[in-house]
mmCIF file of C-alpha atoms in Angstrom:
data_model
loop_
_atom_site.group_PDB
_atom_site.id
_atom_site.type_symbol
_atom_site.label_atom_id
_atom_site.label_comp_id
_atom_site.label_asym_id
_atom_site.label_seq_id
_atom_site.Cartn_x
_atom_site.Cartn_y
_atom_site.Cartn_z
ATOM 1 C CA UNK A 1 0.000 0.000 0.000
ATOM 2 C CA UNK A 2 2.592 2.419 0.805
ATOM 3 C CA UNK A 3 4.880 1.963 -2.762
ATOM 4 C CA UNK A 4 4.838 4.643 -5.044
ATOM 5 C CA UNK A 5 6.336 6.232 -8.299
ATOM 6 C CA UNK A 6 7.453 9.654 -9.424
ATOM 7 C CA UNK A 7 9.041 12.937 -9.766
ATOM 8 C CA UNK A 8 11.502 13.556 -7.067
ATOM 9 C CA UNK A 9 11.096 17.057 -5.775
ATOM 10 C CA UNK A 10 13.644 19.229 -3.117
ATOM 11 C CA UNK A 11 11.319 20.664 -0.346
ATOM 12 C CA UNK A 12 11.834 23.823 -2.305
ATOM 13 C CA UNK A 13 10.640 22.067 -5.875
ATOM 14 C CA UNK A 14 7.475 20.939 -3.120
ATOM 15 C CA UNK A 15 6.945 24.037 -1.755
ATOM 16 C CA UNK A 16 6.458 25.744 -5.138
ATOM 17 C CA UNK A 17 3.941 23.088 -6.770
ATOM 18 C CA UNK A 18 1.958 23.520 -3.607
ATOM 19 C CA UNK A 19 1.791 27.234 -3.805
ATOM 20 C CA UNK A 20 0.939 26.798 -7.548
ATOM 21 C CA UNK A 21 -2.101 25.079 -6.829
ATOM 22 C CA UNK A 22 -3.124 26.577 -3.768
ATOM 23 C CA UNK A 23 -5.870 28.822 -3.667
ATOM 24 C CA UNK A 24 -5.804 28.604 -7.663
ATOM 25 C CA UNK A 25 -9.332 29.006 -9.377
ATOM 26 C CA UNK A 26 -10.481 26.109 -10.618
ATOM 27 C CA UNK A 27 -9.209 23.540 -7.909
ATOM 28 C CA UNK A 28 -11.923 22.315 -6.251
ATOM 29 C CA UNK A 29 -10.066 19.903 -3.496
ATOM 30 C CA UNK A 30 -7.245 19.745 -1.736
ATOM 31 C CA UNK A 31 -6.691 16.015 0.305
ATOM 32 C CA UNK A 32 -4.083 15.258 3.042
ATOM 33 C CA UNK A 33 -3.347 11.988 4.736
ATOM 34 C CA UNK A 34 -0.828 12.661 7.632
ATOM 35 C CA UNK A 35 0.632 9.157 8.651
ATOM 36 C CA UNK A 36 3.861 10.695 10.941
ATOM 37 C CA UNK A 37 3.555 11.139 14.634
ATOM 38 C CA UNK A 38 5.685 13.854 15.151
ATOM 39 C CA UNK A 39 6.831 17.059 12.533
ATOM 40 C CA UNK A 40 8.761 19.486 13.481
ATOM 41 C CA UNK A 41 6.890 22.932 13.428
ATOM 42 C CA UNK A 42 10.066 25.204 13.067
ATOM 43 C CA UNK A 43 9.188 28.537 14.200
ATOM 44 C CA UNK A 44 5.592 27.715 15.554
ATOM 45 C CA UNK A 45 5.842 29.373 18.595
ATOM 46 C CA UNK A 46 2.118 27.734 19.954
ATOM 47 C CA UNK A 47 3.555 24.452 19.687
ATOM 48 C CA UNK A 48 6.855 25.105 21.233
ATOM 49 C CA UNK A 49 4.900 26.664 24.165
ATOM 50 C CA UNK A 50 2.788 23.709 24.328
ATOM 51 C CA UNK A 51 5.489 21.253 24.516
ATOM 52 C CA UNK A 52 7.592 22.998 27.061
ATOM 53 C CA UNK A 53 4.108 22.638 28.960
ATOM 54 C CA UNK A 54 2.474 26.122 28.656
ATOM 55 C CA UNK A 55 -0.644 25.406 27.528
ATOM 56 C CA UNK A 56 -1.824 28.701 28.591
ATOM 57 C CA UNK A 57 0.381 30.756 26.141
ATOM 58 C CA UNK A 58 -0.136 28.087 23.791
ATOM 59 C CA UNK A 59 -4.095 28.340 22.995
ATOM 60 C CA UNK A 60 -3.408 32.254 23.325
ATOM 61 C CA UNK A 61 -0.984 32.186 20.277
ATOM 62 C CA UNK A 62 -3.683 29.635 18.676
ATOM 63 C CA UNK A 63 -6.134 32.445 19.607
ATOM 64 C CA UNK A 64 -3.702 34.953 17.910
ATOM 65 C CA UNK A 65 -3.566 33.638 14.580
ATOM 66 C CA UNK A 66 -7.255 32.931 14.391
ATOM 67 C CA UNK A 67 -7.460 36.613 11.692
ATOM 68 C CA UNK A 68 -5.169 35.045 9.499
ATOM 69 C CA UNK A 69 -6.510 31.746 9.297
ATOM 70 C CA UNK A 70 -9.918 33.584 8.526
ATOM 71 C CA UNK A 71 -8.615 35.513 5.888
ATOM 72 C CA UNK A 72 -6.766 32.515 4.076
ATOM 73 C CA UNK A 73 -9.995 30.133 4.710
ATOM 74 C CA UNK A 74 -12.213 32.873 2.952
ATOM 75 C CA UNK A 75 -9.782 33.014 -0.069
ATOM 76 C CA UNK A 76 -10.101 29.545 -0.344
ATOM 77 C CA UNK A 77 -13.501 29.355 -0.533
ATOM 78 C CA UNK A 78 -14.000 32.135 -2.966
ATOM 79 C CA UNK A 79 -11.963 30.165 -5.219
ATOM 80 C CA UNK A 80 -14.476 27.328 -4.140
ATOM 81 C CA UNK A 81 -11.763 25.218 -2.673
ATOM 82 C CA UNK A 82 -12.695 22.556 -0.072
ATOM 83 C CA UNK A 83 -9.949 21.569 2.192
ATOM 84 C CA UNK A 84 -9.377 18.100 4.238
ATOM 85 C CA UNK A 85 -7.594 15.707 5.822
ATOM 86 C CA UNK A 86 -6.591 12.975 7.647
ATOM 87 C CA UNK A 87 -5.034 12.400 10.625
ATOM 88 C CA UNK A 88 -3.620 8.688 11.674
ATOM 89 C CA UNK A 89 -3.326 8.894 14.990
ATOM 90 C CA UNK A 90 -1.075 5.734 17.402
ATOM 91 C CA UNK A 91 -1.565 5.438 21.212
ATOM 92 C CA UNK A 92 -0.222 6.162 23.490
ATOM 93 C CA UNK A 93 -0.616 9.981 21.573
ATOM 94 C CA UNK A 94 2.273 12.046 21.259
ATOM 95 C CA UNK A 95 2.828 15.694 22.650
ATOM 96 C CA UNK A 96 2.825 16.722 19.655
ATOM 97 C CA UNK A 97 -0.227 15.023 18.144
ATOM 98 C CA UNK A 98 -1.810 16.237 21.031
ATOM 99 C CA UNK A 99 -1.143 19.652 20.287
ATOM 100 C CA UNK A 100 -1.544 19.303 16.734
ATOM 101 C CA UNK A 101 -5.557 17.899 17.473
ATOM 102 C CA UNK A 102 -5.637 21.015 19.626
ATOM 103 C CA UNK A 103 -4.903 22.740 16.175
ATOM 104 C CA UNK A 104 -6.736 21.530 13.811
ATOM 105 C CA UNK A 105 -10.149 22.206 15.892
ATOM 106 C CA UNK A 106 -9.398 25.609 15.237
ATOM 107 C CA UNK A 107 -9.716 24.784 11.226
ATOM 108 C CA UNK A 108 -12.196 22.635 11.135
ATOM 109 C CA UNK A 109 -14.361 25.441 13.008
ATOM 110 C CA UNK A 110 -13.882 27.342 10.206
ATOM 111 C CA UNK A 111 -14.528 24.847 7.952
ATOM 112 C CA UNK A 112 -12.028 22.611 7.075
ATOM 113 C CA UNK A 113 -12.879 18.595 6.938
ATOM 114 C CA UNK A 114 -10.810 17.131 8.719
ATOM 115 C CA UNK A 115 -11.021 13.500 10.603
ATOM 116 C CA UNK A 116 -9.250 11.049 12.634
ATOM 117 C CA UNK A 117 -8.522 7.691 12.572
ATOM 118 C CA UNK A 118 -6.858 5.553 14.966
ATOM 119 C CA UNK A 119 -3.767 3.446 13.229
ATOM 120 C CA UNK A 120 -4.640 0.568 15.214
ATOM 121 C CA UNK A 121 -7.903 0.430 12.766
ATOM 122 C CA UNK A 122 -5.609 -0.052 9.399
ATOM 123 C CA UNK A 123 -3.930 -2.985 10.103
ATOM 124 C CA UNK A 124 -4.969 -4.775 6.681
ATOM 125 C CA UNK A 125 -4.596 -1.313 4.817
ATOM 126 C CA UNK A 126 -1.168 -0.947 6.210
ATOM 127 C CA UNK A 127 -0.095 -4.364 5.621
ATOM 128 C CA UNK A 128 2.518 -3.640 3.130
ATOM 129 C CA UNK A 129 3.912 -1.032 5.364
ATOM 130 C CA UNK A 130 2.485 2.443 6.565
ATOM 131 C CA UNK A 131 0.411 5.080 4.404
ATOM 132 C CA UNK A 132 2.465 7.533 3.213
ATOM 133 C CA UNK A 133 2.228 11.847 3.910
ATOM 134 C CA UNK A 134 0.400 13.386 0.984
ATOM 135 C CA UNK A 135 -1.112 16.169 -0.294
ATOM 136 C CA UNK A 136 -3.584 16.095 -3.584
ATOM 137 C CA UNK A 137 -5.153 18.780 -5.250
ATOM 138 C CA UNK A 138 -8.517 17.345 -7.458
ATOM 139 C CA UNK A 139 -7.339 14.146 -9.467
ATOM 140 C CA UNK A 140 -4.715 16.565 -10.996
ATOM 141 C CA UNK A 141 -1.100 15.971 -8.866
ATOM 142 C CA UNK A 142 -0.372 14.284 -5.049
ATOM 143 C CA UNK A 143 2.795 15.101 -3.338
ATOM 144 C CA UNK A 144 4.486 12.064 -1.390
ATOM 145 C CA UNK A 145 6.206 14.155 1.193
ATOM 146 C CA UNK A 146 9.709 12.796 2.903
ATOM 147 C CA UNK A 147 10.254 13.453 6.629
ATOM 148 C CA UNK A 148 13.450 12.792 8.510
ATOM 149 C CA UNK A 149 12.556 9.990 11.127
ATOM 150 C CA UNK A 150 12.153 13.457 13.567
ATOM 151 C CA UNK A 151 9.957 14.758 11.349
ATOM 152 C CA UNK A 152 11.715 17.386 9.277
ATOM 153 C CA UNK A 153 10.090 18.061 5.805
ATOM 154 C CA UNK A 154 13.258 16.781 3.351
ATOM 155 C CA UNK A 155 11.001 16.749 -0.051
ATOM 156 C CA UNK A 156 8.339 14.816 -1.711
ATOM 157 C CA UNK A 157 7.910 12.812 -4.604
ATOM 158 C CA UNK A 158 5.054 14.296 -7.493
ATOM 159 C CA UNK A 159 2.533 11.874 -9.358
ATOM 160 C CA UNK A 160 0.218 13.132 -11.993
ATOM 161 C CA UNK A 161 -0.561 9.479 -13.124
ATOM 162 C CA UNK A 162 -2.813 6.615 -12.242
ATOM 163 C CA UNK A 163 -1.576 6.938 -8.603
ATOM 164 C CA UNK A 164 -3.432 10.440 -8.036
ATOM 165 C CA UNK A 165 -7.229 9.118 -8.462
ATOM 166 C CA UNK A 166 -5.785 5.973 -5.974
ATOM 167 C CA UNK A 167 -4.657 7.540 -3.534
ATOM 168 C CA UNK A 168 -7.585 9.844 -3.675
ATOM 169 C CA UNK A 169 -10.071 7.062 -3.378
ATOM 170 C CA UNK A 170 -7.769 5.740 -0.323
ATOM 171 C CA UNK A 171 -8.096 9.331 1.582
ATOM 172 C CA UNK A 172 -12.012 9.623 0.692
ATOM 173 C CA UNK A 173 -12.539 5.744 2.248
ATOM 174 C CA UNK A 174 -10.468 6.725 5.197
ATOM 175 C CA UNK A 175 -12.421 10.259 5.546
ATOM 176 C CA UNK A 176 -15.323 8.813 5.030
ATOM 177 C CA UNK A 177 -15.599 6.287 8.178
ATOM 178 C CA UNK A 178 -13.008 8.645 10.762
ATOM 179 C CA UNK A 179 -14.121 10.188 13.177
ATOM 180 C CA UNK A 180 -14.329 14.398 12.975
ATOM 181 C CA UNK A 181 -11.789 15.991 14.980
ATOM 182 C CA UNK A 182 -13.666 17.863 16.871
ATOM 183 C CA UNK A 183 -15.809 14.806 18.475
ATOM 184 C CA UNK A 184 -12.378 12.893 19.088
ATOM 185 C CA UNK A 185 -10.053 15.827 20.929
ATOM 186 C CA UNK A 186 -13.455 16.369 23.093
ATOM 187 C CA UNK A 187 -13.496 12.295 23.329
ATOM 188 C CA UNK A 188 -9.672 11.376 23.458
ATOM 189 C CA UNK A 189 -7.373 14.494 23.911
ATOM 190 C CA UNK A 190 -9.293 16.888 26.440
ATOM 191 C CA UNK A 191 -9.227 14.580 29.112
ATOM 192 C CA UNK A 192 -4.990 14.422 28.153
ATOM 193 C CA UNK A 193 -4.735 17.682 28.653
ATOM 194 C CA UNK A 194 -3.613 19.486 31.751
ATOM 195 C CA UNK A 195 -5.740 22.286 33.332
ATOM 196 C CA UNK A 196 -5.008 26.331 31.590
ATOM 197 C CA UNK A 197 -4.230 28.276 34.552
#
């Protein structure tokens, strides 16, 4: 499940053929599967507060940004773009993952899709080794995306074959039977979460 073919890409190659795409009229959907437990969020000061264990100062900074998430969500829909993803998630849940749930409630409340799914539940999908990170836009391109094992974006590999209407079908199965975000972090990561002062 997890082989696949294509045009190696630098992170900076990556970078551009997202930004392409992004917010372009025309493209209707942009998919995400992320499989890795941990990225590294260089300069994401929320995170970094929330892993040092100031959760306080973290969900203010999330607070902070909320504008600018606003502005780029209402961009995207003018260009009639529907974002979503999903999240694999493995117990026990990471810091990070727990932060990153944290997160992504903020998007989905402004409309995002986005899901979870526990790993534990793709046992037979994962058989021939994990899903990989991607990012599709429509049934045009998908970007396998290459992380050091600590998470640090290296590059990605781009497919405008076969494998992009695959590995679509694969991320609208998955989508389909998660679990929205917002039910699980009220179910599962709440309860992991220490008090805000």
């Amino acid at each position: 499940m997890s082989a696949y073919t294509g045009v190696p890409l630098t992170l900076d190659e990556y970078v551009d053929g997202f930004d392409r795409h992004h917010g372009v009229e025309g493209v209707g959907e942009l998919w995400k599967i992320e499989r890795t437990q941990v990225f590294q969020e260089e300069g994401n000061a929320s995170c970094a507060a929330f892993l040092a264990g100031d959760r306080a100062r973290s969900l203010a900074l999330l607070a902070e940004r909320l504008p600018r998430l606003e502005r780029q969500h209402r961009a995207a829909a003018a260009h009639g773009m529907v974002v979503g993803r999903v999240r694999v998630v493995e117990e026990p849940l990471d810091p990070y993952v727990l932060w990153e749930l944290t997160s992504q409630v903020q998007r989905a409340a402004l409309g995002e899709q986005i899901k979870v799914v526990d790993a534990a539940d793709l046992a037979e999908l994962e058989a021939g080794g994990p899903l990989p990170d991607l990012v599709g836009f429509d049934d045009e391109v998908v970007y396998f995306i290459h992380y050091t094992p600590d998470g640090v974006p290296t590059g990605a590999t781009a497919a405008t074959d076969h494998q992009v209407a695959h590995w679509r079908q694969v991320y609208r199965s998955l989508h389909d039977a998660a679990e929205p975000v917002a039910d699980y972090h009220a179910r599962r990561v709440a309860p992991e979460l220490p008090e805000a002062p």
